[in-house]
């Protein structure tokens, strides 16, 4: 506390610099600190030691491979890191004990991400904010029920297009990112490329070069995204609230995209289709190994995974903590608590990732204003796998009364899986076997549907005909994937 006062910080969390901890919505006056201390130490201590041992081995191995160059950069302030872990445990504990008010859980882009130290990340984020606000007040784009009318500079006529808020989570492959933005860009849209705080300098430079080509494409740098967690959902929620409530940008639809997607339609087709659409959400049900999911999926919320985000700590996370470990010392069965019992009534389905989806302005507003929906994301924040994003966004839609539309109508995204149940890179190699899990749009499934890469183009044409707007994943490092992209431009655009 004394050090924090000397540095002029008024918030312990701001001082700590965590990208994940949020205790502002929890009442800590009810915490039994003795009980918390015993519970938290029992839950994380062995995992903490396991992490330090694993990290030191990785550092030693890297130093040996690079003769000390890269390994010497792997430095952790273990005291501050442990402080962050303890605060993460405190947030989990407060959730389990029912001390948190989810109407106050309002994740947004933190104010600490903006400052005016010239040339800093915060300065550039401030410039991005100014650019977006200036676009929202541009008289060239009038709005009616948040519908943008694009006035053509080369014609006296006007065409009706939706105005889109597009957020692209990018972490690699700037070459394909350039293709994606070129394919979806229209001047009335807001296009935000999110990169995390620890983005490699070369990649960041490439991304900023791409954004500089357009007046309405900005780069927003904040937060930490870690695989095997649901951190990307948290980042998208932060940007959603920031653009919708903080900046109050007028738009029709909010698109969450990854950097590896590509549209099956032209930018004009996309904007016109959404202008004419009455859809409130594009998610689309998918099967799990060919079987429909219809039972409680709250088990995906039960294991916990903590991660280090303070300062420039290397992006690492603790091994998952099992429910049985977290149960010890709690005093009651947390799985039978009202928190999980109520969620089992809505978290019963599986769809395409909510981070590869489309939401109307109305749906975004309702989502961010629903304490029950935000509870799901509050609990998902420390989830231990990325599979949660295929279950928590649809659960939120069920709470909003959009279950049938989210499940039964077609998705916005066409995607396939490989043999290891990972998202496959799309290409037309006949020796590759893809797995289709799509169950939306009235498609009835009984078992998996497998087909070869040679058939992929015909499936993409069918997907476009059904109304799907995007496909994933593409990679500029894969010649077959880039050949497919050119075929899409030639045959579908």
mmCIF file of C-alpha atoms in Angstrom, residues 3 126 202 316 373 425 430 478 480:
data_model
loop_
_atom_site.group_PDB
_atom_site.id
_atom_site.type_symbol
_atom_site.label_atom_id
_atom_site.label_comp_id
_atom_site.label_asym_id
_atom_site.label_seq_id
_atom_site.Cartn_x
_atom_site.Cartn_y
_atom_site.Cartn_z
ATOM 1 C CA UNK A 3 4.563 1.774 -2.409
ATOM 2 C CA UNK A 126 -6.346 7.126 -27.713
ATOM 3 C CA UNK A 202 7.184 -7.375 -36.123
ATOM 4 C CA UNK A 316 1.912 -18.687 -18.939
ATOM 5 C CA UNK A 373 -26.034 -13.364 -19.157
ATOM 6 C CA UNK A 425 -7.185 -25.103 -42.368
ATOM 7 C CA UNK A 430 -7.980 -34.626 -52.083
ATOM 8 C CA UNK A 478 -0.475 -22.959 -46.811
ATOM 9 C CA UNK A 480 -3.545 -24.940 -50.924
#
